[in-house]
Amino acid sequence: MPKTLFLETPENFNFIRTVFSHGWCELLPFEIDKENWRLSCVFDNSKTCVSATVSEGDGKIKIEMSEGKINQEKILRDVRHILRLDDDLSVFHQLTKREFAWIGKTNTGRMLRSPTVFEDLIKTICTTNCSWALTKKMTTNLVEKLGTPTKDGKKAFPTAAQMADKSVEFYKDEIRAGYRAPYFAELAEKVASGKINPESWLHSDLPTKELKKEMKQIKGVGDYAAENLLKLVGRYDGLA
């Protein structure tokens, strides 16, 4: 049976502006229903994957799950993560009050992110040196060809282990990743084997400058990609 969960939101939260903060809402497994302002997602549910539809009403986030057997604590944590519900924007809104008052007035400032930093990392590499159409094509291919299916026919973003199982040729021919193909194969292997842990960036004690250097050690991550990733893990120094 389907199940519905709810989350309280901060006073300065704007669901629509968060979902449309950048193009992530157009990249699978995210799907956006603009008529009803609902965001579809797919979450890791321990040993399986489950789809959900996220919307807002009466100051709460409504999460409609496709099935009832879920790891409720993890799903709620993932939704909090993608919508940045724990981000404190009060200081940011105060700093922008003079020149950019509209930011605080519209409760803008949160950037939609994926359930994992690994997914954000792969998607960011998919945005480098190409059109948005190609970015969407690559991410769609990754999800459709490698993602774990849900019971209702959707698919999750592939894990590092799933990606590490494929060759450079697969990424060239099937994903259409071009020069990124060897980067994907190498990165997936290193993350799957524990040599690299992108999730650690969320709570890293490194100064932002050093964390950026660490990110740039990954093939395919230059200044642009690193700056984008820094914002997705809550480091906004580059905006100063």
Short mmCIF file of C-alpha atoms in Angstrom, two decimals:
data_model
loop_
_atom_site.label_atom_id
_atom_site.label_comp_id
_atom_site.label_asym_id
_atom_site.label_seq_id
_atom_site.Cartn_x
_atom_site.Cartn_y
_atom_site.Cartn_z
CA MET A 1 0.00 0.00 0.00
CA PRO A 2 1.21 3.54 -0.77
CA LYS A 3 2.28 5.64 2.18
CA THR A 4 2.32 9.40 2.81
CA LEU A 5 4.85 11.20 5.00
CA PHE A 6 5.09 14.83 6.07
CA LEU A 7 7.91 17.21 6.99
CA GLU A 8 7.74 20.61 8.63
CA THR A 9 9.49 23.40 6.73
CA PRO A 10 11.47 26.41 7.96
CA GLU A 11 9.73 29.79 7.82
CA ASN A 12 12.08 31.01 5.09
CA PHE A 13 11.54 28.03 2.77
CA ASN A 14 10.15 28.32 -0.75
CA PHE A 15 9.41 24.96 -2.36
CA ILE A 16 9.04 26.15 -5.96
CA ARG A 17 12.13 28.36 -5.90
CA THR A 18 14.16 25.52 -4.39
CA VAL A 19 13.02 22.97 -6.95
CA PHE A 20 13.67 25.39 -9.84
CA SER A 21 16.87 26.85 -8.37
CA HIS A 22 18.84 25.25 -11.23
CA GLY A 23 18.40 22.58 -13.86
CA TRP A 24 18.66 19.53 -11.57
CA CYS A 25 14.86 19.11 -11.49
CA GLU A 26 15.00 18.25 -15.21
CA LEU A 27 17.55 15.47 -14.78
CA LEU A 28 16.41 11.92 -14.09
CA PRO A 29 15.52 10.42 -11.73
CA PHE A 30 13.99 13.81 -10.84
CA GLU A 31 10.86 14.64 -12.84
CA ILE A 32 8.86 17.82 -12.50
CA ASP A 33 5.09 18.25 -12.85
CA LYS A 34 4.76 21.98 -13.54
CA GLU A 35 0.97 21.93 -13.60
CA ASN A 36 0.67 20.64 -10.04
CA TRP A 37 4.11 21.73 -8.75
CA ARG A 38 5.14 18.22 -7.76
CA LEU A 39 8.65 16.78 -7.86
CA SER A 40 9.07 13.06 -8.52
CA CYS A 41 12.13 11.35 -7.05
CA VAL A 42 13.57 7.87 -6.58
CA PHE A 43 15.23 6.99 -3.29
CA ASP A 44 17.40 4.16 -2.07
CA ASN A 45 15.24 2.13 0.32
CA SER A 46 17.99 -0.03 1.82
CA LYS A 47 17.91 -3.18 -0.35
CA THR A 48 15.45 -1.77 -2.91
CA CYS A 49 14.57 1.56 -4.50
CA VAL A 50 11.28 3.38 -4.14
CA SER A 51 9.69 6.29 -5.99
CA ALA A 52 8.06 9.28 -4.34
CA THR A 53 6.25 12.46 -5.24
CA VAL A 54 7.14 15.55 -3.22
CA SER A 55 4.93 18.62 -2.96
CA GLU A 56 4.07 21.40 -0.52
CA GLY A 57 0.88 22.41 1.22
CA ASP A 58 -0.10 24.12 4.47
CA GLY A 59 3.52 24.81 5.36
CA LYS A 60 4.51 21.15 5.14
CA ILE A 61 6.28 18.94 2.67
CA LYS A 62 4.08 16.07 1.53
CA ILE A 63 5.88 12.89 0.44
CA GLU A 64 3.70 10.36 -1.34
CA MET A 65 5.51 7.02 -1.50
CA SER A 66 4.73 4.44 -4.18
CA GLU A 67 4.73 1.66 -1.58
CA GLY A 68 4.36 1.27 2.17
CA LYS A 69 7.34 -0.92 3.07
CA ILE A 70 9.95 1.80 3.41
CA ASN A 71 12.79 2.87 5.61
CA GLN A 72 10.86 5.90 6.81
CA GLU A 73 13.74 7.52 8.70
CA LYS A 74 16.03 7.34 5.67
CA ILE A 75 13.41 8.64 3.25
CA LEU A 76 12.69 11.64 5.48
CA ARG A 77 16.41 12.29 5.84
CA ASP A 78 16.88 12.16 2.06
CA VAL A 79 14.03 14.59 1.42
CA ARG A 80 15.43 16.99 4.00
CA HIS A 81 18.76 16.69 2.21
CA ILE A 82 17.59 17.33 -1.36
CA LEU A 83 15.44 20.32 -0.33
CA ARG A 84 18.09 21.72 2.05
CA LEU A 85 15.57 22.02 4.88
CA ASP A 86 18.32 22.18 7.50
CA ASP A 87 20.20 25.03 5.83
CA ASP A 88 20.13 28.24 7.87
CA LEU A 89 19.70 31.10 5.39
CA SER A 90 18.98 33.83 7.92
CA VAL A 91 22.46 35.39 7.73
CA PHE A 92 22.49 35.13 3.92
CA HIS A 93 19.13 36.86 3.65
CA GLN A 94 20.33 39.58 6.01
CA LEU A 95 23.47 40.19 3.93
CA THR A 96 21.47 40.48 0.71
CA LYS A 97 18.82 42.74 2.24
CA ARG A 98 20.20 45.99 0.81
CA GLU A 99 21.06 45.19 -2.82
CA PHE A 100 19.06 42.01 -3.37
CA ALA A 101 16.09 42.35 -1.08
CA TRP A 102 13.97 40.15 -3.33
CA ILE A 103 16.03 37.11 -2.29
CA GLY A 104 14.89 37.30 1.31
CA LYS A 105 11.38 38.44 0.44
CA THR A 106 10.86 35.40 -1.78
CA ASN A 107 12.72 32.99 0.55
CA THR A 108 15.17 32.15 -2.24
CA GLY A 109 18.64 30.70 -1.78
CA ARG A 110 18.36 26.94 -1.44
CA MET A 111 19.68 24.81 -4.32
CA LEU A 112 18.06 21.48 -5.09
CA ARG A 113 20.53 18.63 -4.80
CA SER A 114 20.54 14.87 -5.29
CA PRO A 115 20.20 12.35 -2.45
CA THR A 116 23.95 11.63 -2.67
CA VAL A 117 27.04 13.70 -3.39
CA PHE A 118 28.15 10.96 -5.79
CA GLU A 119 25.08 11.58 -7.94
CA ASP A 120 25.69 15.33 -7.87
CA LEU A 121 29.32 14.73 -8.81
CA ILE A 122 28.48 12.59 -11.83
CA LYS A 123 25.75 14.98 -12.96
CA THR A 124 28.08 17.97 -12.61
CA ILE A 125 30.67 16.28 -14.82
CA CYS A 126 27.85 15.72 -17.31
CA THR A 127 27.37 19.50 -17.54
CA THR A 128 30.95 20.32 -18.58
CA ASN A 129 31.78 21.47 -22.10
CA CYS A 130 28.46 20.52 -23.65
CA SER A 131 24.89 21.60 -24.30
CA TRP A 132 22.12 21.11 -21.77
CA ALA A 133 20.49 18.68 -24.21
CA LEU A 134 23.57 16.45 -24.07
CA THR A 135 23.68 16.70 -20.27
CA LYS A 136 20.10 15.45 -20.14
CA LYS A 137 20.88 12.69 -22.63
CA MET A 138 23.83 11.38 -20.62
CA THR A 139 22.02 11.41 -17.29
CA THR A 140 18.95 9.79 -18.84
CA ASN A 141 21.13 7.05 -20.32
CA LEU A 142 22.84 6.44 -16.98
CA VAL A 143 19.50 6.05 -15.20
CA GLU A 144 17.75 3.99 -17.86
CA LYS A 145 20.65 1.64 -18.61
CA LEU A 146 22.12 1.19 -15.11
CA GLY A 147 19.59 2.28 -12.48
CA THR A 148 17.78 -0.06 -10.13
CA PRO A 149 14.06 -0.26 -11.05
CA THR A 150 11.24 0.49 -8.64
CA LYS A 151 8.02 -1.51 -8.51
CA ASP A 152 6.18 1.21 -10.44
CA GLY A 153 8.62 1.23 -13.34
CA LYS A 154 10.88 4.16 -12.50
CA LYS A 155 14.63 3.82 -12.03
CA ALA A 156 17.13 5.19 -9.53
CA PHE A 157 20.41 6.89 -10.34
CA PRO A 158 23.09 4.17 -10.52
CA THR A 159 25.35 3.55 -7.56
CA ALA A 160 29.13 3.69 -7.81
CA ALA A 161 29.21 -0.12 -7.70
CA GLN A 162 26.79 -0.38 -10.61
CA MET A 163 28.81 2.11 -12.64
CA ALA A 164 32.15 0.49 -11.74
CA ASP A 165 30.95 -2.74 -13.34
CA LYS A 166 30.97 -1.13 -16.80
CA SER A 167 33.82 -0.48 -19.21
CA VAL A 168 35.08 2.73 -20.77
CA GLU A 169 33.61 1.55 -24.07
CA PHE A 170 30.18 1.22 -22.46
CA TYR A 171 30.28 4.86 -21.38
CA LYS A 172 31.40 5.93 -24.85
CA ASP A 173 28.92 3.84 -26.83
CA GLU A 174 25.89 3.48 -24.57
CA ILE A 175 25.98 6.60 -22.39
CA ARG A 176 27.44 8.84 -25.12
CA ALA A 177 29.79 10.35 -22.56
CA GLY A 178 32.59 11.16 -24.99
CA TYR A 179 35.81 12.25 -23.29
CA ARG A 180 34.12 11.70 -19.89
CA ALA A 181 33.95 7.92 -20.44
CA PRO A 182 37.29 7.06 -18.79
CA TYR A 183 36.55 9.58 -16.03
CA PHE A 184 33.29 7.83 -15.16
CA ALA A 185 34.88 4.38 -15.16
CA GLU A 186 37.80 5.47 -12.96
CA LEU A 187 35.69 7.57 -10.58
CA ALA A 188 33.10 4.82 -10.09
CA GLU A 189 35.82 2.27 -9.31
CA LYS A 190 37.50 4.55 -6.78
CA VAL A 191 34.24 5.40 -5.01
CA ALA A 192 33.02 1.78 -5.01
CA SER A 193 36.33 0.60 -3.55
CA GLY A 194 36.41 3.31 -0.90
CA LYS A 195 39.45 5.14 -2.28
CA ILE A 196 37.33 8.28 -2.67
CA ASN A 197 34.35 9.23 -0.49
CA PRO A 198 32.41 12.18 -1.96
CA GLU A 199 29.83 11.97 0.86
CA SER A 200 32.55 13.08 3.29
CA TRP A 201 32.56 16.51 1.63
CA LEU A 202 29.30 17.32 3.37
CA HIS A 203 30.99 17.36 6.78
CA SER A 204 34.62 17.97 5.86
CA ASP A 205 36.75 20.00 8.29
CA LEU A 206 38.94 21.21 5.46
CA PRO A 207 38.95 24.93 4.64
CA THR A 208 36.96 25.56 1.46
CA LYS A 209 40.11 26.29 -0.55
CA GLU A 210 41.57 22.91 0.40
CA LEU A 211 38.30 21.08 -0.18
CA LYS A 212 38.16 22.58 -3.66
CA LYS A 213 41.67 21.26 -4.32
CA GLU A 214 40.54 17.80 -3.20
CA MET A 215 37.57 17.91 -5.56
CA LYS A 216 39.77 19.00 -8.46
CA GLN A 217 41.95 15.92 -8.04
CA ILE A 218 39.10 13.98 -9.64
CA LYS A 219 39.45 13.78 -13.40
CA GLY A 220 36.75 15.85 -15.07
CA VAL A 221 36.42 18.30 -12.18
CA GLY A 222 37.89 21.73 -12.89
CA ASP A 223 37.18 25.13 -11.37
CA TYR A 224 33.61 25.34 -12.71
CA ALA A 225 32.62 21.85 -11.55
CA ALA A 226 34.30 22.27 -8.16
CA GLU A 227 32.53 25.59 -7.51
CA ASN A 228 29.20 24.01 -8.38
CA LEU A 229 29.86 21.05 -6.09
CA LEU A 230 30.95 23.34 -3.26
CA LYS A 231 27.56 25.06 -3.31
CA LEU A 232 25.81 21.69 -3.30
CA VAL A 233 27.67 20.66 -0.13
CA GLY A 234 26.96 23.99 1.57
CA ARG A 235 30.13 25.99 0.84
CA TYR A 236 29.29 29.42 -0.58
CA ASP A 237 32.65 31.18 -0.26
CA GLY A 238 32.87 31.54 -4.04
CA LEU A 239 29.90 33.91 -4.01
CA ALA A 240 31.65 36.46 -1.79
#
